[in-house]
Short mmCIF file of C-alpha atoms and ligand atoms in Angstrom, two decimals:
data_model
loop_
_atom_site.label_atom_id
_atom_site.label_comp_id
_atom_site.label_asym_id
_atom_site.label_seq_id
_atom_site.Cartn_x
_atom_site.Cartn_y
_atom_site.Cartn_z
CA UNK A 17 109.75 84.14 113.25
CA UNK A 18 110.93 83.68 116.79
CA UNK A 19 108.69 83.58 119.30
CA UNK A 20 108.53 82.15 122.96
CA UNK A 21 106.58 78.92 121.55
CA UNK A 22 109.79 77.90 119.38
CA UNK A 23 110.93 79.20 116.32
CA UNK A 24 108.74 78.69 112.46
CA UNK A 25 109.94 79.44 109.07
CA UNK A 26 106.85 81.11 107.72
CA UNK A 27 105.60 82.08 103.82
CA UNK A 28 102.66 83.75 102.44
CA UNK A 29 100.30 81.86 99.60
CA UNK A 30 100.85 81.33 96.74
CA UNK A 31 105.18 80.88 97.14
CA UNK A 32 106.72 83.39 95.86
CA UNK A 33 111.07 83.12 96.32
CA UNK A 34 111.38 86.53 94.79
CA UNK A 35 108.43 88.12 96.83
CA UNK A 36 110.34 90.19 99.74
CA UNK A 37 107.47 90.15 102.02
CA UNK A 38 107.42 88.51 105.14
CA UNK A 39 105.15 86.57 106.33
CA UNK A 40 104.79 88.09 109.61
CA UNK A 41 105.34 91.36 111.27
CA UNK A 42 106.30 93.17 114.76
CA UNK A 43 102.28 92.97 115.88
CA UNK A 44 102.66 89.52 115.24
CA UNK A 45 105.91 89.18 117.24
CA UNK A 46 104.55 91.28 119.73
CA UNK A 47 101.46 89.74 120.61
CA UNK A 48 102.70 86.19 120.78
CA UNK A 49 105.75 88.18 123.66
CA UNK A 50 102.72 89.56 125.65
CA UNK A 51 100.95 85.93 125.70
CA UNK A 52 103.66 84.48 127.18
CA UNK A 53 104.17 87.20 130.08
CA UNK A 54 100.57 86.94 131.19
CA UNK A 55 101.40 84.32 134.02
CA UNK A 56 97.86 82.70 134.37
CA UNK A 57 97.18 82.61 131.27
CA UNK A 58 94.76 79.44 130.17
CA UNK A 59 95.20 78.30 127.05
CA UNK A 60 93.42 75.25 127.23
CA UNK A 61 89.79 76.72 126.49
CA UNK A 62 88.90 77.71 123.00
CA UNK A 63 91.41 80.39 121.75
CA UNK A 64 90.26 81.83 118.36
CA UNK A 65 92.48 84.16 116.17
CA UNK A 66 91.35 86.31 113.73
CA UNK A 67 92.62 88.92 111.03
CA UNK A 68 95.73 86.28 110.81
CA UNK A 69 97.22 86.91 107.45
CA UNK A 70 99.72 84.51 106.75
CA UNK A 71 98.86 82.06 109.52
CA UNK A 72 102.12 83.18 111.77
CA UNK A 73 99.95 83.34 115.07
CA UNK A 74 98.25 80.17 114.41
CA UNK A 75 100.74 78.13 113.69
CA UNK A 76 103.14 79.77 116.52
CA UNK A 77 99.84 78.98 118.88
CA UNK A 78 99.38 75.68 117.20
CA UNK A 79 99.62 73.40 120.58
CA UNK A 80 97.08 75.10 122.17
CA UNK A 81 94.51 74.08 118.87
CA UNK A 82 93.21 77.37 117.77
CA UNK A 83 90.71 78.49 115.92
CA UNK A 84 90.94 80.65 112.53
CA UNK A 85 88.70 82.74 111.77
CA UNK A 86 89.42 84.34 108.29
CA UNK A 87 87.94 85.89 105.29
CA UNK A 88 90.86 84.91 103.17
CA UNK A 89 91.30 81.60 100.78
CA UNK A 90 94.97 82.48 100.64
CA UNK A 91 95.47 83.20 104.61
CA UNK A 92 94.16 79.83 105.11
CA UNK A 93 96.09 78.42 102.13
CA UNK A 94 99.33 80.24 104.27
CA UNK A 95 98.51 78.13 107.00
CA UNK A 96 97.77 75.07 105.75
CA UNK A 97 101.27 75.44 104.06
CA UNK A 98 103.47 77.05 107.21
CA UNK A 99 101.60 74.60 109.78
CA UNK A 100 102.71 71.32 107.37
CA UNK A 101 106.56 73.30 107.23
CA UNK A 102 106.12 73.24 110.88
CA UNK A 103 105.37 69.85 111.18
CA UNK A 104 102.24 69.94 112.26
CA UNK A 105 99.15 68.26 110.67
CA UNK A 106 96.72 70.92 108.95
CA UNK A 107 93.82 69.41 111.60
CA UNK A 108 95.77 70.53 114.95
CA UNK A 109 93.91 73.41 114.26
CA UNK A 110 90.50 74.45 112.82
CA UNK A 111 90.28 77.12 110.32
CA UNK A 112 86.81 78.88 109.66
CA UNK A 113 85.82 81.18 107.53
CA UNK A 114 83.95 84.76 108.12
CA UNK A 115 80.99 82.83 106.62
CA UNK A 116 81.10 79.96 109.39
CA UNK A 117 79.25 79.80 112.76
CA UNK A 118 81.36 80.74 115.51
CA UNK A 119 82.08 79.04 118.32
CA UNK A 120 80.06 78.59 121.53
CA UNK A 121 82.27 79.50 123.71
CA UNK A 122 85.40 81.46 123.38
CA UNK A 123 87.99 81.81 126.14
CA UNK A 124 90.72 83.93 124.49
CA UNK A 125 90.41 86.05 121.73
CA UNK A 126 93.82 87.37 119.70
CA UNK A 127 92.24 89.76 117.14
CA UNK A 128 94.72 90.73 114.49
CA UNK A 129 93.24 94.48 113.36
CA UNK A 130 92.21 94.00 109.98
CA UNK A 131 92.86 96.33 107.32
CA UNK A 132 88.68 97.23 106.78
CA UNK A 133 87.31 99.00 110.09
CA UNK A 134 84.02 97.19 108.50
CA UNK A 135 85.33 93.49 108.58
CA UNK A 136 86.72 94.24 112.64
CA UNK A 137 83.11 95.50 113.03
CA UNK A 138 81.32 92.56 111.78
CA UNK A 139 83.73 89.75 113.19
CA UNK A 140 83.58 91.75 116.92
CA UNK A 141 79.76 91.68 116.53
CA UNK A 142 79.67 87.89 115.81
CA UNK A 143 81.60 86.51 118.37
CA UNK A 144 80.90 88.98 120.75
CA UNK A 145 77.91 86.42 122.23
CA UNK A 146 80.57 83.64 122.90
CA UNK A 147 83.04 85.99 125.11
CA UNK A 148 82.21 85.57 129.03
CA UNK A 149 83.32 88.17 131.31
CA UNK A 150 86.81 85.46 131.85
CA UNK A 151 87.91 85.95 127.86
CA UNK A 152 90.89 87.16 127.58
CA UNK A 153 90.56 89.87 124.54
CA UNK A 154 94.10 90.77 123.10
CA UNK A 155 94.05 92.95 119.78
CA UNK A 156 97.46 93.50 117.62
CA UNK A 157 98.33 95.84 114.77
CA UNK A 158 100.77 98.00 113.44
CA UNK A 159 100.23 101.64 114.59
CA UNK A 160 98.89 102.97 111.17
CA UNK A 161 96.63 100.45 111.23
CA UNK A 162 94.98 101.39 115.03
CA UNK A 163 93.07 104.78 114.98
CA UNK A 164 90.80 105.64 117.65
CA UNK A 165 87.61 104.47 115.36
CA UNK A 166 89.17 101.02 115.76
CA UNK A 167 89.12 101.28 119.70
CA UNK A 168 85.76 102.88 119.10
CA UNK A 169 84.71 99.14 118.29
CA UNK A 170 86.22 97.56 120.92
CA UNK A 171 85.00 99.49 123.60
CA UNK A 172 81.21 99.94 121.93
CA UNK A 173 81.17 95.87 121.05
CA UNK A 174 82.98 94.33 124.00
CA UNK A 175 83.91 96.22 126.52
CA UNK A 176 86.52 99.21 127.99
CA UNK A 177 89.38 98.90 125.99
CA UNK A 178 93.21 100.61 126.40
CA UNK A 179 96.05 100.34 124.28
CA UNK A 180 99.82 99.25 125.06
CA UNK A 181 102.74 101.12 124.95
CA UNK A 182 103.91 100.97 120.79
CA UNK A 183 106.73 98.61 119.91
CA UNK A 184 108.76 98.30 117.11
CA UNK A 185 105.69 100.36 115.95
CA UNK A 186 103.06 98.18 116.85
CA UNK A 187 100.86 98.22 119.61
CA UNK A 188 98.34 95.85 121.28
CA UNK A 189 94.59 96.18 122.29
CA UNK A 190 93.32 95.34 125.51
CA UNK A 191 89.63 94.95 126.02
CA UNK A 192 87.39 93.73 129.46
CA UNK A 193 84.09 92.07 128.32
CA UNK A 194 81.25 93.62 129.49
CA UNK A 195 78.62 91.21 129.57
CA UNK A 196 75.67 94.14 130.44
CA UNK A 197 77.36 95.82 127.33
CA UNK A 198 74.61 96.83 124.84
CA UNK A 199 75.59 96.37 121.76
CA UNK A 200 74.38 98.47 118.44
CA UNK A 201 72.82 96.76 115.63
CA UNK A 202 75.59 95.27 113.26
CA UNK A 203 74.81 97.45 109.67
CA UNK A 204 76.34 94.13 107.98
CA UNK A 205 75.46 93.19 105.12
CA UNK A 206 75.37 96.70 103.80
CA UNK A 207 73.38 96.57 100.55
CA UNK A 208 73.20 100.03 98.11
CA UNK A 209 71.48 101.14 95.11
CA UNK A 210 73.60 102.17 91.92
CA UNK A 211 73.05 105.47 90.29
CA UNK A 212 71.50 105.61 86.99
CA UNK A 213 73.56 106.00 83.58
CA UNK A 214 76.33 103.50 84.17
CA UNK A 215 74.90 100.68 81.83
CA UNK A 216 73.51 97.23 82.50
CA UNK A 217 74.37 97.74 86.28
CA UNK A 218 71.97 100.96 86.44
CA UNK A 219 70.00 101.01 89.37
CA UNK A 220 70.80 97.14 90.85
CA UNK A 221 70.81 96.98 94.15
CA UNK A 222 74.05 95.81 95.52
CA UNK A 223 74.93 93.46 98.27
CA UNK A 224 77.89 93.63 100.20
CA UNK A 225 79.72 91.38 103.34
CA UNK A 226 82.25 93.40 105.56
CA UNK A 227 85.58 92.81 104.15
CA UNK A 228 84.39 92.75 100.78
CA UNK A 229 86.11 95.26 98.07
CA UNK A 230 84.79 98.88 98.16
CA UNK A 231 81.72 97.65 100.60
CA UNK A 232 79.87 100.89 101.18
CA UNK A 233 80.10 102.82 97.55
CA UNK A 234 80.52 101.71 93.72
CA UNK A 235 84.38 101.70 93.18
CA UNK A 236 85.21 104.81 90.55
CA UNK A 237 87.38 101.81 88.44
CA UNK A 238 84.19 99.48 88.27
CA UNK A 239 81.73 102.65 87.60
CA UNK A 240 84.17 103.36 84.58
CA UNK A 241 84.46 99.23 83.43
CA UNK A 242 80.92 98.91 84.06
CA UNK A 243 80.30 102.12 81.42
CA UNK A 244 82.06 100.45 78.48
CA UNK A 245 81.14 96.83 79.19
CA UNK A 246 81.77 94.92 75.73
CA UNK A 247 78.31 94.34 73.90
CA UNK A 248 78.20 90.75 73.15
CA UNK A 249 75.40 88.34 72.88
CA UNK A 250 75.53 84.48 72.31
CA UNK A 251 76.54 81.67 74.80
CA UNK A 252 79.04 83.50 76.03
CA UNK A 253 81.62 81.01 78.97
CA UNK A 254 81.91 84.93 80.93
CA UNK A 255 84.30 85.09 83.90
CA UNK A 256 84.51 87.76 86.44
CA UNK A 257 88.02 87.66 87.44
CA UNK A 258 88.53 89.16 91.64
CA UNK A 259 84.63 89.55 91.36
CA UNK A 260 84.20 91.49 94.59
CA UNK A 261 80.27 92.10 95.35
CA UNK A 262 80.17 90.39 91.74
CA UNK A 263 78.22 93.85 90.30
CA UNK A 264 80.76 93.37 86.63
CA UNK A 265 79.82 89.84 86.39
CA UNK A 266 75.98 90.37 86.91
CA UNK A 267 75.97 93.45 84.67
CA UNK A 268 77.42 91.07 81.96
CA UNK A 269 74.47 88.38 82.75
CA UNK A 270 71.95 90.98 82.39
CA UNK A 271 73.78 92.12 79.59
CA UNK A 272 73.66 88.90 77.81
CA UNK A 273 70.95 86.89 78.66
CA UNK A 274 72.67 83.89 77.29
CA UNK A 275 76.47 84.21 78.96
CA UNK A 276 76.78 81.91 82.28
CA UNK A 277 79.10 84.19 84.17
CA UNK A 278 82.04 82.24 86.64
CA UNK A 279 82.30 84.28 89.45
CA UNK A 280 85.89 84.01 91.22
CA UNK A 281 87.04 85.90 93.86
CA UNK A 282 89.67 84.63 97.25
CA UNK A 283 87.91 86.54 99.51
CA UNK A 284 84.64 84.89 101.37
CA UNK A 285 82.88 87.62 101.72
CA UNK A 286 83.26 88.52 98.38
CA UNK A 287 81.89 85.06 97.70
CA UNK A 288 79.25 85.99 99.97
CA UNK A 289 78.36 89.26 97.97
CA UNK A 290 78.97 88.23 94.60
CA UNK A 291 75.88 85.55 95.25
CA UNK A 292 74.01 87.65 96.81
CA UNK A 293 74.11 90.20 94.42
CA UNK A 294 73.43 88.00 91.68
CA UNK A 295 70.48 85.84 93.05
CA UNK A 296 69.12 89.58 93.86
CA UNK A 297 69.51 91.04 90.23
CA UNK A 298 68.85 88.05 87.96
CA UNK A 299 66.67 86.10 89.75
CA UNK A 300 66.74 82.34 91.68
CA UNK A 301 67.02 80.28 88.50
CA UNK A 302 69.59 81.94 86.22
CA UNK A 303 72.39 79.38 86.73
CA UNK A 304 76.32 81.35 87.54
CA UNK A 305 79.10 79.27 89.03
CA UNK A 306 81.23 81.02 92.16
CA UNK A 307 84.67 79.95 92.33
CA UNK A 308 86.21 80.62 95.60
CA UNK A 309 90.29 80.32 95.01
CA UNK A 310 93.76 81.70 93.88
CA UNK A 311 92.99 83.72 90.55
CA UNK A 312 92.16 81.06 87.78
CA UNK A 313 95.14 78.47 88.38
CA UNK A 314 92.71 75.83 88.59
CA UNK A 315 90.04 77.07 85.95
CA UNK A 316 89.96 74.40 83.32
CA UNK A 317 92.40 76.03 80.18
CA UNK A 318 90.83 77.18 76.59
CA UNK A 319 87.16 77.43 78.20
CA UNK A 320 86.51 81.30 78.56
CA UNK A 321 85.12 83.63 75.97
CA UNK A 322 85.40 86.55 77.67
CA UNK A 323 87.36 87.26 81.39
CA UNK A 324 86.41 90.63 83.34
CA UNK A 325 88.69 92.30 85.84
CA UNK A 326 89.28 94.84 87.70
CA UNK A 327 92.74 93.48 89.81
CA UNK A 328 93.69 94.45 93.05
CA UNK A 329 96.97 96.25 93.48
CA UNK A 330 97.07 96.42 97.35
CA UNK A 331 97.98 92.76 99.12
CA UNK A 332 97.26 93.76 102.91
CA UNK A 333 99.06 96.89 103.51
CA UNK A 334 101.75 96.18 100.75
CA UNK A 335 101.30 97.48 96.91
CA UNK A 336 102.31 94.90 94.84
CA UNK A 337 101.89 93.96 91.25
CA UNK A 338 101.88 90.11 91.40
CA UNK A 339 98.40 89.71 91.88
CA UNK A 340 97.57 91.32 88.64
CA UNK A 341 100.34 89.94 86.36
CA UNK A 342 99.12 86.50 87.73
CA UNK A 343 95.80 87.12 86.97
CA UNK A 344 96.60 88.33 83.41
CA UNK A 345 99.19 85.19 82.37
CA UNK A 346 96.16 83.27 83.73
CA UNK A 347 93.18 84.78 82.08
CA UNK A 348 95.38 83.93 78.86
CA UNK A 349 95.26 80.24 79.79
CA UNK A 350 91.83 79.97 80.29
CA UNK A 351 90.65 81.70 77.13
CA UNK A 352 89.88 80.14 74.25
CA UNK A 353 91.50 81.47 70.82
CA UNK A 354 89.73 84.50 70.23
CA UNK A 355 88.92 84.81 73.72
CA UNK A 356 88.85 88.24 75.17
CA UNK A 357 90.72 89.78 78.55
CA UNK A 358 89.11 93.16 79.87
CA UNK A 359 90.89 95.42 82.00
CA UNK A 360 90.07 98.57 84.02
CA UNK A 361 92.54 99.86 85.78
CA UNK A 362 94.62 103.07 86.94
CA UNK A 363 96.14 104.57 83.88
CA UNK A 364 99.45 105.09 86.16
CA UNK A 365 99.57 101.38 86.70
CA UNK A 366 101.08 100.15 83.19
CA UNK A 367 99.08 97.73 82.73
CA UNK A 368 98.83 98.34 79.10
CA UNK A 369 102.62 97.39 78.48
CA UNK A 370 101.67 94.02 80.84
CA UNK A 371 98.63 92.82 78.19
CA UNK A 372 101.07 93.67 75.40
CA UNK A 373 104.58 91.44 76.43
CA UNK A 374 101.81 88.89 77.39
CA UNK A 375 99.40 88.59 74.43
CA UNK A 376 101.67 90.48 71.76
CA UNK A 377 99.36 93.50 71.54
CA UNK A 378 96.42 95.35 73.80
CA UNK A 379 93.60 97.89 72.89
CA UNK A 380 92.16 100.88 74.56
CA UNK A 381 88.75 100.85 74.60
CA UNK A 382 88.15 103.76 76.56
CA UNK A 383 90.19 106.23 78.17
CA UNK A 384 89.55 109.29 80.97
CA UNK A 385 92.08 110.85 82.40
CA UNK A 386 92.49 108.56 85.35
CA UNK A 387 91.44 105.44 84.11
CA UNK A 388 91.67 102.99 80.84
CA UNK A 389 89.69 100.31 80.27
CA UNK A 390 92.00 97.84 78.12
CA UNK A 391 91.24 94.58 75.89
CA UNK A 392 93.72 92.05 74.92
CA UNK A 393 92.36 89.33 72.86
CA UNK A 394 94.31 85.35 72.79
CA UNK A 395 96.12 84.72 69.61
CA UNK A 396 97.66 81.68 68.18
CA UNK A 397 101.30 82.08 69.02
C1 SAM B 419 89.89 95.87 92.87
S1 SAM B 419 88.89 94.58 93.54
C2 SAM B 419 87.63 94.46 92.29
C3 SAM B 419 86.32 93.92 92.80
C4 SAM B 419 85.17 93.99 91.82
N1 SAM B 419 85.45 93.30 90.59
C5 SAM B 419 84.84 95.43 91.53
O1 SAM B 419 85.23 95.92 90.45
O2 SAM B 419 84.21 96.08 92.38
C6 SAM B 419 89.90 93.16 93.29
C7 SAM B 419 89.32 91.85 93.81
O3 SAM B 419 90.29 90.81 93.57
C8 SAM B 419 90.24 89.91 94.64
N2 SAM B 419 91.52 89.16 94.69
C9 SAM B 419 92.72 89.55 95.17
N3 SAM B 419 93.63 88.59 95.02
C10 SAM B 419 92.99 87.56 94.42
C11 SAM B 419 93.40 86.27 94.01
N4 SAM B 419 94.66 85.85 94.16
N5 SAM B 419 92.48 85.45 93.43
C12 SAM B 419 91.20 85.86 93.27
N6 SAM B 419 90.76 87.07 93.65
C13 SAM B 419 91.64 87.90 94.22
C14 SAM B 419 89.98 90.78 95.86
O4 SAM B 419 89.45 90.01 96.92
C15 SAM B 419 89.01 91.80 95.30
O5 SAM B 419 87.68 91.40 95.48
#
């Protein structure tokens, strides 16, 4: 990526060499041109970027000591990685999470649009008591990703807001703090009830951080997984694989009063959710794990009985099926012989013929015409 503070050879987390995706974009590109044309800039303050995916505008910024504020392990992961490429030490900058305070006192905002109109909401609403009527409030996406409900935000949170001219389809945000701004309540967390007849899960009340997977309605995939959950019962090593608001892996628990579920998920507010939603539903002292992290490449091999998942097929705005087939090969390694992998997913998405080259065979355990819930069990090879 070139950009007026020098030039940075940038990947996304984990490495992929045959993954065609960069690791930046034209909003990225285009932000980091407009920084450099505002003359009086002052970057010496506390500049905090958020929404950055693959770390590009941190690192490019990375003299100036930004903050990150992300709800992604693998964003940060990204920068960790392209700020060390860079040669730059992983501390020349500080990288929060949505789940951190923020800071005191924030001079310029750069506010990469994130994909969930919920997650802009919540992280506008948090730092909007640190911006001072001096912040300089810069917003960057591509222009499918700006509608006017996104502006919406801007202007009811911070302050008026106007939009650039687009460029190489992207387009910046503008925004004037208003300090006498009042601001509505922020909704988040948004917790829901489930509907009855869907098994263990029936009626829980579900907690859910902005950003977090299907935040504001049960997902149709995880209604269908969570109605042909396997019945098991026995000290069960359960783990809920991309666990979201972690409803799968507490409808297991409840399930099975003897499983200890692993929650994993690389999302924090997922993490967030999934704890939330499981301290709610099985009470203080039933003991889960929560694994924020890449998939199970560090979950300790041959230790699961059973692994739950319902993968994501959508990494940012791309649809990719790496996520999935890593999550799969992995699952493998972590069950024990005998162990069981559980899959809901889109019928269209193949995964069926996935489970099979991987563990030699897969079952249907349930089928409607737009989902299938799959099982592949681990086999001495
Ligand atoms: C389709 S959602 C399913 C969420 C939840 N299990 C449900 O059914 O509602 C997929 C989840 O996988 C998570 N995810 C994506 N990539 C991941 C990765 N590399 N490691 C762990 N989790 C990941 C996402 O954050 C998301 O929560």
């Amino acid at each position: 990526m070139i950009t007026p503070w020098g030039e940075h050879e940038l990947t996304r987390f984990p490495e992929d060499p045959r993954d065609p995706l960069r690791a930046w974009d034209a909003a990225d590109e285009y932000l980091l041109r407009h920084l450099a044309t505002i003359g009086d800039l002052d970057l010496s303050g506390t500049v905090v970027v958020t929404g950055d995916r693959w770390g590009a505008l941190t690192t490019a910024l990375a003299e100036h000591h930004p903050v990150q504020i992300s709800d992604s392990f693998l964003a940060q992961e990204a920068t960790r990685a392209n700020l060390t490429r860079a040669g730059l030490a992983p501390d020349s900058v500080r990288l929060l999470s949505t789940r951190d305070e923020v800071p005191e006192r924030v001079d310029v905002l750069l506010v990469r649009v994130p994909k969930s109109l919920g997650l802009l909401e919540d992280q506008l609403q948090r730092i909007a008591p640190s911006l001072h009527p001096g912040t300089v409030v810069v917003g960057a996406g591509m222009v499918k990703e700006i509608h006017t409900s996104t502006l919406d935000l801007f202007e009811r949170i911070l302050g008026p807001t106007k939009t650039s001219l687009a460029e190489k389809k992207a387009r910046l945000i503008f925004t004037t703090v208003d300090p006498e701004l009042t601001r509505p309540r922020n909704p988040w967390p948004l917790t829901y009830s489930l509907e009855l007849g869907i098994g263990p899960a029936s009626g829980l009340a579900v907690t859910n951080y902005a950003g977090v997977f299907c935040a504001d309605r049960l997902d149709i995939g995880t209604r269908f997984l969570l109605q042909h959950l396997p019945e098991r019962t026995g000290p069960d090593q359960v783990v809920d694989l991309g666990c979201g608001n972690g409803i799968v892996g507490t409808a297991a628990a409840l399930a099975n009063p003897q499983a200890r579920v692993t929650f994993v998920d690389e999302s924090h507010p997922a993490m967030a959710s999934a704890e939330a939603t499981f301290r709610m539903c099985a009470g203080p002292d039933r003991e889960a794990e929560f694994r924020l992290g890449d998939g199970l490449a560090d979950f300790p091999p041959g230790s699961a009985d059973l692994v739950l998942n319902n993968p994501p097929f959508h990494t940012h705005q791309a649809t990719t099926d790496r996520t999935s087939s890593r999550m799969f090969a992995d699952a493998r390694t972590a069950l024990r012989e005998g162990g069981e992998l559980w899959v809901v997913g889109n019928r269209h998405l193949g995964y069926h013929e996935k489970l099979r080259r991987m563990f030699g065979h897969c079952d249907v355990m349930a089928s409607d015409p737009k989902f299938v819930v799959l099982r592949a069990v681990k086999r001495a090879r």
